[in-house]
GROMACS .gro file of C-alpha atoms in nm:
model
  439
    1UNK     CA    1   1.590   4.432  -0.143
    2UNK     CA    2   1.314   4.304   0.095
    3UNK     CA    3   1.427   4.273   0.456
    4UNK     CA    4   1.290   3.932   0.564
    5UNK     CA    5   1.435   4.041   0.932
    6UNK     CA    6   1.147   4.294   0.945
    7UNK     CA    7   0.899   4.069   0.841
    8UNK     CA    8   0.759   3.813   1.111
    9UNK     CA    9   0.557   3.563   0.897
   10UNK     CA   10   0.903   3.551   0.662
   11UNK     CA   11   1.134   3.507   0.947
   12UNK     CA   12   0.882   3.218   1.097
   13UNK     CA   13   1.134   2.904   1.130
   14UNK     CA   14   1.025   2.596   0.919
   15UNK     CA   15   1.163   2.260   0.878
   16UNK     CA   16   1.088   2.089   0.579
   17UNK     CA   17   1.118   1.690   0.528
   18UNK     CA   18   0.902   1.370   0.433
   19UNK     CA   19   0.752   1.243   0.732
   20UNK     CA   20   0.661   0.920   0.547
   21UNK     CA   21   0.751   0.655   0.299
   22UNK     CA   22   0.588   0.351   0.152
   23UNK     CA   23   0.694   0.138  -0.140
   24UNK     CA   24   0.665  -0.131  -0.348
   25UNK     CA   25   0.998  -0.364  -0.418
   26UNK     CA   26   1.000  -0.599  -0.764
   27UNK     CA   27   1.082  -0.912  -0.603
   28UNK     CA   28   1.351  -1.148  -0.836
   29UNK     CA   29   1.423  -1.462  -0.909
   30UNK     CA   30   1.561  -1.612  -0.592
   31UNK     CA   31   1.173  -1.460  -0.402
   32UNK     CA   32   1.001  -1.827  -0.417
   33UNK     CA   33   1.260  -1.965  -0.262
   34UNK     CA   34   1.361  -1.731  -0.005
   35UNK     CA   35   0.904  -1.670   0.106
   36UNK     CA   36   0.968  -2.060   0.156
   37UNK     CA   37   1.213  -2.002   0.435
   38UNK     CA   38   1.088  -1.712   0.597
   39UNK     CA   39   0.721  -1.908   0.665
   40UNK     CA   40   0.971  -2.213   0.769
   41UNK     CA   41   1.134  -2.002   1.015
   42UNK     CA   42   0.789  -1.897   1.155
   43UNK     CA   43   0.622  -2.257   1.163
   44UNK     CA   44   0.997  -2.371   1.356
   45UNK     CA   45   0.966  -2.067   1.605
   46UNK     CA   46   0.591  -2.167   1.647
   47UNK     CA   47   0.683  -2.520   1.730
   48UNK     CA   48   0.959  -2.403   1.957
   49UNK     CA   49   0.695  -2.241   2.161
   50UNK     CA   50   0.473  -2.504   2.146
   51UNK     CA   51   0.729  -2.695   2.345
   52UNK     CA   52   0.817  -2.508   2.622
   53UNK     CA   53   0.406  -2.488   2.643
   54UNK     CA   54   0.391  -2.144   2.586
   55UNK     CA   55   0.128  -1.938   2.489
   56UNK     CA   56   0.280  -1.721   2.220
   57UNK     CA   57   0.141  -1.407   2.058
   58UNK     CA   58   0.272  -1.332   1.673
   59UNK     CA   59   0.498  -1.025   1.813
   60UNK     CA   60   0.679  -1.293   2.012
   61UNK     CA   61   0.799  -1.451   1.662
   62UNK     CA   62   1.167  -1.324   1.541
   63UNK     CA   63   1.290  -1.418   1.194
   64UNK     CA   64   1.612  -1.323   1.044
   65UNK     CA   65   1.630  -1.141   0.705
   66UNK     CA   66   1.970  -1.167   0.545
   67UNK     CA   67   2.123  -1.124   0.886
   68UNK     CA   68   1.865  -0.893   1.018
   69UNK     CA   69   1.615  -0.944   1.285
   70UNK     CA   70   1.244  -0.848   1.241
   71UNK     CA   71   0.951  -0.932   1.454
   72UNK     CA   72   0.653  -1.089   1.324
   73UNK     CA   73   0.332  -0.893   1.315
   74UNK     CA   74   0.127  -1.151   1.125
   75UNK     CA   75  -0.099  -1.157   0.856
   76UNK     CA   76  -0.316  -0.882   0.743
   77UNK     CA   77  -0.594  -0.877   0.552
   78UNK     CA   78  -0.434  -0.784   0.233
   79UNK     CA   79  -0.255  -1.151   0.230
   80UNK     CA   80   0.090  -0.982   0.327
   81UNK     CA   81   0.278  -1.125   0.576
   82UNK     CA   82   0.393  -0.828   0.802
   83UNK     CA   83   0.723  -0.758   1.013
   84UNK     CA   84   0.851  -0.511   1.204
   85UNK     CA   85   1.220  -0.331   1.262
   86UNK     CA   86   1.312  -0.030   1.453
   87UNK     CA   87   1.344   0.130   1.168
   88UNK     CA   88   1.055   0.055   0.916
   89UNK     CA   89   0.741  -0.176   0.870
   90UNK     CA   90   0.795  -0.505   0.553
   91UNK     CA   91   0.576  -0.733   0.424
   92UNK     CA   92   0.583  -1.060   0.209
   93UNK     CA   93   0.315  -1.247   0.038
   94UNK     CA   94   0.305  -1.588  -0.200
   95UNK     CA   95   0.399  -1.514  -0.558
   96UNK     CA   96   0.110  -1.715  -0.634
   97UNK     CA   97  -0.148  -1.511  -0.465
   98UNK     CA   98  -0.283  -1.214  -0.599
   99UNK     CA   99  -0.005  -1.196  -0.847
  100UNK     CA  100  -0.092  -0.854  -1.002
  101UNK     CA  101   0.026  -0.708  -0.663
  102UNK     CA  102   0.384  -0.694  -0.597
  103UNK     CA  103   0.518  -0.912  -0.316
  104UNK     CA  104   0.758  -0.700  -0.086
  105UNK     CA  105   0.587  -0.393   0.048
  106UNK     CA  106   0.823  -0.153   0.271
  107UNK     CA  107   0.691   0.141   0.514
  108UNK     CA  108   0.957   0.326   0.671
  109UNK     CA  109   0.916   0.499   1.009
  110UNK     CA  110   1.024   0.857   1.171
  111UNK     CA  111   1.209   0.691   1.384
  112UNK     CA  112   1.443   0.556   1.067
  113UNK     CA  113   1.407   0.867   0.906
  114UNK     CA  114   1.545   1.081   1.151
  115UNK     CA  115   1.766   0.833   1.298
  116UNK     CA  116   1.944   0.765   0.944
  117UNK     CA  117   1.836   1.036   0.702
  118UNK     CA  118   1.623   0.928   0.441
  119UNK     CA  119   1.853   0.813   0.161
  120UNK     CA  120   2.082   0.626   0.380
  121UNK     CA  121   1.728   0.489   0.543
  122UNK     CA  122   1.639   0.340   0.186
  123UNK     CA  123   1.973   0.248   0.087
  124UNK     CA  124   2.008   0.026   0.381
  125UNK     CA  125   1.649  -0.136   0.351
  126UNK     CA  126   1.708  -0.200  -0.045
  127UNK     CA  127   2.074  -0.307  -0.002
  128UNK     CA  128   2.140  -0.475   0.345
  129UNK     CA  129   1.776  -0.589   0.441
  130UNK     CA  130   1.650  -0.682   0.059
  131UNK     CA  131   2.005  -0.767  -0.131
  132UNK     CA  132   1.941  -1.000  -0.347
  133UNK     CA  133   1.545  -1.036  -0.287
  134UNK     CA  134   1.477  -0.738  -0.543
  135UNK     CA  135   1.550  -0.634  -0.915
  136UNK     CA  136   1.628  -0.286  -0.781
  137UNK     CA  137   1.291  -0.178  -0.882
  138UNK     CA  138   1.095   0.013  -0.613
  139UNK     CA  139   0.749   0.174  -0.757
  140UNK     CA  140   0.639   0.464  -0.478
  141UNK     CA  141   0.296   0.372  -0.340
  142UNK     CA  142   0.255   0.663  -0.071
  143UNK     CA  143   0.478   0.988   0.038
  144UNK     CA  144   0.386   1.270   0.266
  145UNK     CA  145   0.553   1.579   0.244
  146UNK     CA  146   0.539   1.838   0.547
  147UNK     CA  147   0.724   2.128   0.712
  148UNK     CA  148   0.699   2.174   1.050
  149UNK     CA  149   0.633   2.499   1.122
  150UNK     CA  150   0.714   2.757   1.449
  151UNK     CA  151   0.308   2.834   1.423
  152UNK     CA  152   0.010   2.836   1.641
  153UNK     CA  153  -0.252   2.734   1.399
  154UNK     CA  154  -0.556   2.707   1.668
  155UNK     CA  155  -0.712   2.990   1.513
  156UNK     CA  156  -0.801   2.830   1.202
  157UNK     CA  157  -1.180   2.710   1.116
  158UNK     CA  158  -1.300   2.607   0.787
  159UNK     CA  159  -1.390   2.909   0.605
  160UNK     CA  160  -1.090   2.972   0.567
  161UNK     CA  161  -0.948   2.669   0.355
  162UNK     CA  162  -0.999   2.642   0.037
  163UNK     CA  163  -0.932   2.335  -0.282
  164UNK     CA  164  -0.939   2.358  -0.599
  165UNK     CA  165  -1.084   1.988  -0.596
  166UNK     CA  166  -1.460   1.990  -0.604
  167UNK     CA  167  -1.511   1.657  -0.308
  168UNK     CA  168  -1.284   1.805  -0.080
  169UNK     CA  169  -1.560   2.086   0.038
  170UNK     CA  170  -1.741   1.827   0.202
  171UNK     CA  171  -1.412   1.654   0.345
  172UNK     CA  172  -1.312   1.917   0.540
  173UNK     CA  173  -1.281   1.792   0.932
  174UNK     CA  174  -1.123   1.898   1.302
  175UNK     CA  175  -1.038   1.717   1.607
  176UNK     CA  176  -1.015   1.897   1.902
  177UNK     CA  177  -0.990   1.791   2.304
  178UNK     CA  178  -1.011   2.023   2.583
  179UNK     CA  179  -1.167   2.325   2.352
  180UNK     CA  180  -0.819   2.338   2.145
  181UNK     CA  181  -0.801   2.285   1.804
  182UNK     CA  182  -0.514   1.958   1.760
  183UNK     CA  183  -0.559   1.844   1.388
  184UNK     CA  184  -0.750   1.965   1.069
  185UNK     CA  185  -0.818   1.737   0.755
  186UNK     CA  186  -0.865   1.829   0.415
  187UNK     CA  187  -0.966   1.576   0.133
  188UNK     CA  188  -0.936   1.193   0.152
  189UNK     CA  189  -0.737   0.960  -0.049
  190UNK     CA  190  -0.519   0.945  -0.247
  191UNK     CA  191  -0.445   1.346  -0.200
  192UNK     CA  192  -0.560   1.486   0.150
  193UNK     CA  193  -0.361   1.766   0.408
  194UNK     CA  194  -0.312   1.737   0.764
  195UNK     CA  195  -0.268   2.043   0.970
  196UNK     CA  196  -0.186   1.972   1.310
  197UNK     CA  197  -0.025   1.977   1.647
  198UNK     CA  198   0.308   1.872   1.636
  199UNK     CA  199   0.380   1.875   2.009
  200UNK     CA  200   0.048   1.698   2.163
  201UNK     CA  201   0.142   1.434   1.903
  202UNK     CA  202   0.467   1.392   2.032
  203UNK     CA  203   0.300   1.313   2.388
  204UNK     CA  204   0.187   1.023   2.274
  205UNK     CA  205   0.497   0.881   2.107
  206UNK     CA  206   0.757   0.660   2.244
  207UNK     CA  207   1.084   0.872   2.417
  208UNK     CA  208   1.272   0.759   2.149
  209UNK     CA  209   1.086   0.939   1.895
  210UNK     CA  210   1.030   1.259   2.117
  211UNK     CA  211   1.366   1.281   2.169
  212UNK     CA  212   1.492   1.221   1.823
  213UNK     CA  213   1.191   1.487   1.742
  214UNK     CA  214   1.351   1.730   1.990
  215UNK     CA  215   1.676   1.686   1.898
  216UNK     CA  216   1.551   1.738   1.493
  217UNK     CA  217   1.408   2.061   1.625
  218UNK     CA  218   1.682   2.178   1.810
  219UNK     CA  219   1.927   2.177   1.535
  220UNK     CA  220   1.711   2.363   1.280
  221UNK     CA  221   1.619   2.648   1.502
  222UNK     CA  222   1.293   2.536   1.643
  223UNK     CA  223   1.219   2.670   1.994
  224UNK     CA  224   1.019   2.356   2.165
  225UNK     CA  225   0.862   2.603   2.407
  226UNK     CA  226   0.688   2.799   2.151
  227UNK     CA  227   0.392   2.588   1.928
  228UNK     CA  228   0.515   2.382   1.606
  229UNK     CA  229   0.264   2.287   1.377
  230UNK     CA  230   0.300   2.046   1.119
  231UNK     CA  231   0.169   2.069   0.742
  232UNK     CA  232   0.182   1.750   0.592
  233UNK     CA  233   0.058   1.660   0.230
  234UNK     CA  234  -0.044   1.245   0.232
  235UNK     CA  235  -0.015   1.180  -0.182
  236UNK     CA  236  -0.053   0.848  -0.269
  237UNK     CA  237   0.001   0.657  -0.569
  238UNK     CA  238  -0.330   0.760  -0.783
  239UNK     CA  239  -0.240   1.132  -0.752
  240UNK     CA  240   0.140   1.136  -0.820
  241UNK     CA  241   0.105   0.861  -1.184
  242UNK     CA  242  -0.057   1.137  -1.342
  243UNK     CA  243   0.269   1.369  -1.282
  244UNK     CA  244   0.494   1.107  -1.405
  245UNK     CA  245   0.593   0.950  -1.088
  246UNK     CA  246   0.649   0.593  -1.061
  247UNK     CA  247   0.886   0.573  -0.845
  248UNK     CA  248   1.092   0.624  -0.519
  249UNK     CA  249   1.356   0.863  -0.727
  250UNK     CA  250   1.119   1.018  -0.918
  251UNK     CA  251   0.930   1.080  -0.568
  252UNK     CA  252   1.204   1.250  -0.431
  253UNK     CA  253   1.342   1.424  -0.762
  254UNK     CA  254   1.037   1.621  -0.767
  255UNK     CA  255   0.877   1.647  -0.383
  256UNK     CA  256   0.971   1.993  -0.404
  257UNK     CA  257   0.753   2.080  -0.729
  258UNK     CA  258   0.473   1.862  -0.580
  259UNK     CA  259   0.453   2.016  -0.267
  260UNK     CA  260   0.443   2.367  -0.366
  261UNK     CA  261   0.178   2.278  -0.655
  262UNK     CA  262  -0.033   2.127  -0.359
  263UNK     CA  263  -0.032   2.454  -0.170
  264UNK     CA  264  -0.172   2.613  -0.426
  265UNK     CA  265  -0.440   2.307  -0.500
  266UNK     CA  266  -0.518   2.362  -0.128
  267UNK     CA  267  -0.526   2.752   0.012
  268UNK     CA  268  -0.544   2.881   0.350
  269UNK     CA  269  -0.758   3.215   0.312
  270UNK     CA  270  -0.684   3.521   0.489
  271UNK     CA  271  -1.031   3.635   0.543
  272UNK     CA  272  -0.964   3.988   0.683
  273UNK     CA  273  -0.917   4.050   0.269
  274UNK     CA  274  -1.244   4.004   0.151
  275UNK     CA  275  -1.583   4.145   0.393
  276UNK     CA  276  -1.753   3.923   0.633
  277UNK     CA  277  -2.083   3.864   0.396
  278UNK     CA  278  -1.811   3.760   0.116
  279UNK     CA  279  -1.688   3.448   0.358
  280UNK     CA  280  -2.041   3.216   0.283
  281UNK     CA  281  -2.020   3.295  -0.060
  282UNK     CA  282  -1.859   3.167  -0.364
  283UNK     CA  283  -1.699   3.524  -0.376
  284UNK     CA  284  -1.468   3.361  -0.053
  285UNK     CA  285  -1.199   3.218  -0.350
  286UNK     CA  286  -1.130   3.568  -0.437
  287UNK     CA  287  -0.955   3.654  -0.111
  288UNK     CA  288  -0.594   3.656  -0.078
  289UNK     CA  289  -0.379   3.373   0.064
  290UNK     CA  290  -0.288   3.371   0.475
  291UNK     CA  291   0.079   3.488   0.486
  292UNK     CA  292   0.217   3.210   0.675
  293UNK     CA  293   0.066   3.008   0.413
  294UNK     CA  294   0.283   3.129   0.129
  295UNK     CA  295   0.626   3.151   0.348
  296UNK     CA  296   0.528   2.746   0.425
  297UNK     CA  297   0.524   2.714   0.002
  298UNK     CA  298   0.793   2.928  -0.054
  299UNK     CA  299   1.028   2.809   0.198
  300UNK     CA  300   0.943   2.424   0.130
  301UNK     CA  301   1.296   2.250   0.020
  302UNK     CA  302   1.476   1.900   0.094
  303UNK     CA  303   1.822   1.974   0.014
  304UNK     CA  304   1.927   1.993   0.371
  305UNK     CA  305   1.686   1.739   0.467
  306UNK     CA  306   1.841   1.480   0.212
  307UNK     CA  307   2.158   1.588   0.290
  308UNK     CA  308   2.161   1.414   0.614
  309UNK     CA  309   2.334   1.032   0.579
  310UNK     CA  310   2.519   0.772   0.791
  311UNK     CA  311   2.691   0.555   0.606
  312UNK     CA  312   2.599   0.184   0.557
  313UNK     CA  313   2.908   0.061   0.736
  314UNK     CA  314   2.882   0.249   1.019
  315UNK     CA  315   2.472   0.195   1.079
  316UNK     CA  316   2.464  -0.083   1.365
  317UNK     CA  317   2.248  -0.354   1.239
  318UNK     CA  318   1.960  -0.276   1.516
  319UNK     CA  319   1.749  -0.615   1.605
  320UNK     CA  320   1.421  -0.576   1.743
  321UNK     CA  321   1.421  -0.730   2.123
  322UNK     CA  322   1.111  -0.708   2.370
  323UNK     CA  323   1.240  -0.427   2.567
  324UNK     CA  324   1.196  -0.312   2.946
  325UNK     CA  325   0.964  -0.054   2.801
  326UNK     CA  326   0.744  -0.285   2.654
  327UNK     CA  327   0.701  -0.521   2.929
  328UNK     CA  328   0.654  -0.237   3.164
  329UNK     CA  329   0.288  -0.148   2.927
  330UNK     CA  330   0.193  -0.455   3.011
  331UNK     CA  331   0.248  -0.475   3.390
  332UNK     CA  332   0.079  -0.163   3.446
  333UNK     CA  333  -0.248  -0.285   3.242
  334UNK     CA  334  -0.203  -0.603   3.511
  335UNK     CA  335  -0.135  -0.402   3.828
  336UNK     CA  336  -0.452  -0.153   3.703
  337UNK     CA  337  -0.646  -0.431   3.704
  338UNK     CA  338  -0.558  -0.588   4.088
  339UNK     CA  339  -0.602  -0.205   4.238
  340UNK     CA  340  -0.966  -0.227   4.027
  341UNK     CA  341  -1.035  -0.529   4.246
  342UNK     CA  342  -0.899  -0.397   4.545
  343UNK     CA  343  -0.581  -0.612   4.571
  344UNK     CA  344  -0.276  -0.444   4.693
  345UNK     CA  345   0.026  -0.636   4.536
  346UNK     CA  346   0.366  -0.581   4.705
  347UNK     CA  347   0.741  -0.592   4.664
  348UNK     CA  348   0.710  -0.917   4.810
  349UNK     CA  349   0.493  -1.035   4.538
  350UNK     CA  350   0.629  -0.903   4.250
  351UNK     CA  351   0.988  -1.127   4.390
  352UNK     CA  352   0.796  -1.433   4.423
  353UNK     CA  353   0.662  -1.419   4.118
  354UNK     CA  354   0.977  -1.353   3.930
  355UNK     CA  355   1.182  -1.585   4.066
  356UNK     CA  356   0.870  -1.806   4.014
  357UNK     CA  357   0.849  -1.725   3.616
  358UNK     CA  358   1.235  -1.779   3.558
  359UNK     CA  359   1.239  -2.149   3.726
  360UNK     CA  360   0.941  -2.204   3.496
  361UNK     CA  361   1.131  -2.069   3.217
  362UNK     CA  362   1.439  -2.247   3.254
  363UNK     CA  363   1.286  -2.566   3.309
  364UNK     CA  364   1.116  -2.562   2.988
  365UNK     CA  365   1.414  -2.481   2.823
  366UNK     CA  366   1.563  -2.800   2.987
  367UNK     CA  367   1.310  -2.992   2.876
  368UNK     CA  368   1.324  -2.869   2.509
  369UNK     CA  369   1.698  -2.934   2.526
  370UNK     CA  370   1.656  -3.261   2.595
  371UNK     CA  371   1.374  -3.320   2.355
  372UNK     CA  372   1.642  -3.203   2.097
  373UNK     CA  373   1.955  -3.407   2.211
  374UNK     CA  374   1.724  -3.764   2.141
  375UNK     CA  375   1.597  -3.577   1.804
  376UNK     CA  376   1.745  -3.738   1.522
  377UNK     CA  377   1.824  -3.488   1.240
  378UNK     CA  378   1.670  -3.572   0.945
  379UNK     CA  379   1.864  -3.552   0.579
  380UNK     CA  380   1.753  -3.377   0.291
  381UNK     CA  381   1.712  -3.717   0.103
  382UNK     CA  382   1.474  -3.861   0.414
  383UNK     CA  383   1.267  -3.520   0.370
  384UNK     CA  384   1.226  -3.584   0.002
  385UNK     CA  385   1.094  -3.905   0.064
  386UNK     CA  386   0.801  -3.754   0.239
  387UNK     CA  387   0.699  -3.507  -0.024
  388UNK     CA  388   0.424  -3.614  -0.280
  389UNK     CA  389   0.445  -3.714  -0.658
  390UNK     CA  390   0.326  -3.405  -0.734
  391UNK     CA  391   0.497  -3.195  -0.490
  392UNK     CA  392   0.848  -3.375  -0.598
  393UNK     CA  393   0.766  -3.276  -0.934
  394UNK     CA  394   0.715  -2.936  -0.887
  395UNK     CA  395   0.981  -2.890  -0.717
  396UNK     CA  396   1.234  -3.002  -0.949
  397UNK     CA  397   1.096  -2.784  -1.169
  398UNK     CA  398   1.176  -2.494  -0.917
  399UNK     CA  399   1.522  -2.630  -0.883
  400UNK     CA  400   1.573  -2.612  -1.240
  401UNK     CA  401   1.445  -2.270  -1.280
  402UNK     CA  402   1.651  -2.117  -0.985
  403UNK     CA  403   2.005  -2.351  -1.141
  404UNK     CA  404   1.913  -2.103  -1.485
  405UNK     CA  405   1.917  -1.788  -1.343
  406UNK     CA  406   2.228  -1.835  -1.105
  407UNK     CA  407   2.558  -1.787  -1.297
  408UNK     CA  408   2.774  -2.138  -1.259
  409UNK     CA  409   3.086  -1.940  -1.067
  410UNK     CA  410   2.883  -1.859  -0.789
  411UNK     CA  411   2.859  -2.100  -0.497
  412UNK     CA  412   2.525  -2.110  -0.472
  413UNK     CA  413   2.481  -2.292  -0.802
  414UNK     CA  414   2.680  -2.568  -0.677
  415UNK     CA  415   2.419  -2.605  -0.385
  416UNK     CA  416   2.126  -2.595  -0.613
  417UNK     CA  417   2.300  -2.868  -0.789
  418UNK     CA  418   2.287  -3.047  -0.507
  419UNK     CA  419   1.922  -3.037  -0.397
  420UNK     CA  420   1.868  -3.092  -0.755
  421UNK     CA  421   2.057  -3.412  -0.839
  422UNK     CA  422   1.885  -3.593  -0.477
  423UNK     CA  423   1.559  -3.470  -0.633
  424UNK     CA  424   1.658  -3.640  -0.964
  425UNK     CA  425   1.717  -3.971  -0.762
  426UNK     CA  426   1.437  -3.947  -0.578
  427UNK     CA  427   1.187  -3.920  -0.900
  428UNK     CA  428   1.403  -4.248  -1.036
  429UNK     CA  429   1.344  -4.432  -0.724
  430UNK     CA  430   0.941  -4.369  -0.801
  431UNK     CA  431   1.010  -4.453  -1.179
  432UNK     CA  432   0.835  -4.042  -1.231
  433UNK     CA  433   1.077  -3.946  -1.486
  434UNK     CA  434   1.162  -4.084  -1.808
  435UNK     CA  435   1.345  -3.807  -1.917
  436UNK     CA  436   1.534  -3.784  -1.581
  437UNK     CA  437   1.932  -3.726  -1.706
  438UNK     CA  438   2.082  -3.901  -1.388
  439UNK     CA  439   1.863  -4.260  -1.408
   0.00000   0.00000   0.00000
C-alpha cells in the first residue's frame, strides 16, 4: 500500500466546498400579488422619508419578506428589483416584463454558507424566506466549486496551464501587487478557473467573514500561518445543460463528477517533465500533470462539506440593520476629507453634532406622528373608488384568478372573497358589468 504519510504533495491539507450559489426560483400563483406589495412597501418607506425630509439612499429602504427583513439595493439593469440579507443576495421583477426570464433570482453568500451549511442555507431561503412565493422549482444558473488548498501557488506562470478548450489560450490572465502573484484566470464565461490567494482576499473582507473563514480553516486542519490557495471552478448555466444539469439538486448530486472532469479540461503542467525548448511548443501538452494538481482532483469531495446543517428552528431569523461598522466607513471617508482641508475636528465636535442630529431626528419623528394622528385611514372601498375603469377591471380579473387557485378551507380564500365582492360593487356602481353575479 502507498504511504500517503511519506508523500508531501498527498499529505497537503485541502478543504473542499462551493464557494458560490445562484439560482433561479419558479415563482407561483400568489407572485402578482405578493410583487404588488413588496413595491407598496417601498413607495410607503419612500414617503416615510420624504416626511421627516430626509434624504434617503435605496440601502436605507427595509421591506419585510414573509417575516424577514431585507434591505433594498434597487434596481439593476436587468429589470430585477434587488435586496439584500446577511445571508444571501434576492431579486424580484414584474411578471409582465421580460416574461421568458424567471422572476425570483437568489445569490447566496459565504457568509450564509459557512454560517449555515449549504443545504440548511437553501432550505431556509426556499422554505422560510420564499414559502409560498415558489412552485418548489429552482433551475441552477451559476455554481463554483473550489478547494482551498495548504499551497503557495506564486510560482506559477502561464506555460504551465493548459485547456483542452481552444479560446481559453488567449484568456489566460494574472494580477499581481507588490511583485507577488495574488490571482490567475483561466477562460471566461460560462466555464473559467480562478487560482488565487486565499488570505490577501480575506484582508479585504468584513471580520465577520475572516473570522468565519478562520474558524472554517481551523477545524479542517488548515494552518492560517502557512499560504492557502484557493482553486475555484465558476460554471455557469451554458456549461453544466449540456451534462444534464438543470437544477440546484442535480448541481449538487454531481459537483463532485464536474469538478474532477474540469481538472482534467484545465491542467496545471509540471514542466520539469518535458525540456525547456518543448515549453513554446505544441509538444508542451505532452508533459505530465503538477502533483499538487492531481491530489486537488483526487481529494475533491462534499460529503463533509454538505454534512454541515443547523436546523431551521434553531437558525435566528437575522434582519439586516445599519450597523456601527457601517456607519463607522462612512465617518472616516468624512473625517479624511476635513484633515484634507486642514480642519482638525474634536471630541467636542463630534458631541455637538450628535446631540445635534438626534434632536433633529426626533423632531421629525414628532412631526410625522402628528401628521399621522390627523390622517384619516382610508377603506378599501374609498381606494377602489379611485382606481380606473380599466384598472377596476383588471383587477377583478386578478381577484378571480387568485379565488381559483386557493383551496376554499383556507383563510385566505375568505379574504379574497372579500376584496372581490367590494370590487363586484364597485363595477355595479359604474354600471361596467352586466354579467356581474352580485348586481
Amino acid at each position: 500500500m502507498e504511504n500517503i504519510a511519506n508523500d508531501p504533495v498527498k499529505s497537503t491539507p485541502v478543504v473542499s466546498g462551493i464557494d458560490a450559489l445562484q439560482y433561479f426560483a419558479q415563482s407561483g400563483a400568489f407572485y402578482d400579488r405578493f410583487y404588488e406589495e413588496l413595491m407598496n412597501q417601498i413607495e410607503d418607506k419612500k414617503a416615510y422619508f420624504k416626511k421627516l425630509n430626509y434624504q434617503y439612499a435605496d440601502n436605507d429602504i427595509t421591506v419585510l419578506i414573509n417575516g424577514i427583513e431585507v434591505q433594498y439595493s434597487g434596481m439593476g439593469r436587468d429589470g430585477f428589483h434587488w435586496f439584500y440579507h446577511e445571508f444571501f443576495r434576492c431579486a424580484f421583477k414584474d411578471s409582465e416584463k421580460s416574461p421568458n426570464i424567471q422572476n425570483i433570482r437568489i445569490q447566496v453568500n459565504a457568509v450564509g454558507i459557512y454560517t449555515l451549511g449549504l443545504k440548511s442555507l437553501i432550505e431556509y431561503i426556499n422554505k422560510q424566506f420564499l414559502k409560498e412565493l415558489t412552485m418548489d422549482v429552482f433551475p441552477i444558473t451559476r455554481i463554483d466549486l473550489n478547494t482551498f488548498v495548504q499551497h503557495d501557488f506564486r510560482y506559477l506562470r502561464k506555460e504551465m496551464i493548459l485547456s483542452k478548450k481552444k479560446d481559453h489560450h488567449a484568456n489566460i490572465a494574472e494580477h499581481a501587487s507588490a511583485y507577488e502573484l495574488e490571482t490567475y484566470y483561466v477562460g471566461k464565461k460560462p466555464f473559467l478557473l480562478r487560482i488565487y490567494n486565499k488570505k490577501n482576499e480575506l484582508k479585504q473582507a468584513t471580520q465577520i467573514k475572516r473570522e468565519l473563514m478562520q474558524n472554517h480553516f481551523g477545524i479542517n486542519g488548515l494552518d492560517y500561518e502557512q499560504p492557502i490557495f484557493n482553486v475555484e471552478f465558476e460554471m455557469h448555466r451554458e456549461y453544466l445543460k449540456p451534462f444534464g444539469i438543470d437544477t440546484i439538486d442535480q448541481a449538487l448530486q454531481r459537483a463532485e463528477t464536474l469538478f474532477k472532469h474540469a481538472c482534467d479540461q484545465i491542467r496545471l503542467l509540471d514542466l520539469s517533465s518535458i525540456t525547456e525548448d518543448q515549453i513554446s511548443t505544441p509538444n508542451r501538452r505532452r508533459a505530465e500533470t503538477l502533483p499538487i494538481w492531481k491530489h486537488i482532483q483526487d481529494s475533491y469531495s462534499i460529503k463533509e462539506f454538505m454534512q454541515v446543517e443547523t436546523p431551521l428552528d434553531k437558525i435566528e431569523k437575522i434582519t439586516y440593520r445599519y450597523s456601527l461598522e457601517d456607519a463607522e466607513k462612512s465617518i472616516k471617508k468624512i473625517i479624511t476629507r476635513l484633515f484634507i482641508h486642514e480642519r482638525e475636528p474634536t471630541f467636542h465636535f463630534f458631541l455637538d453634532v450628535l446631540q445635534k442630529a438626534r434632536e433633529d431626528f426626533e423632531l421629525r419623528k414628532y412631526i410625522k406622528n402628528k401628521h399621522e394622528e390627523y390622517k384619516e385611514e382610508t377603506s378599501y372601498e374609498d381606494e377602489l373608488k379611485n382606481y380606473s375603469d380599466e384598472g377596476l377591471q383588471n383587477l377583478e380579473a386578478s381577484l378571480s384568478k387568485e379565488m381559483h387557485a386557493v383551496p376554499q378551507s383556507d383563510p385566505q380564500h375568505e379574504e379574497l372573497f372579500e376584496q372581490y365582492l367590494a370590487v363586484c360593487c364597485e363595477l355595479d356602481r359604474r354600471d361596467l358589468d352586466d354579467d356581474n353575479p352580485w348586481k
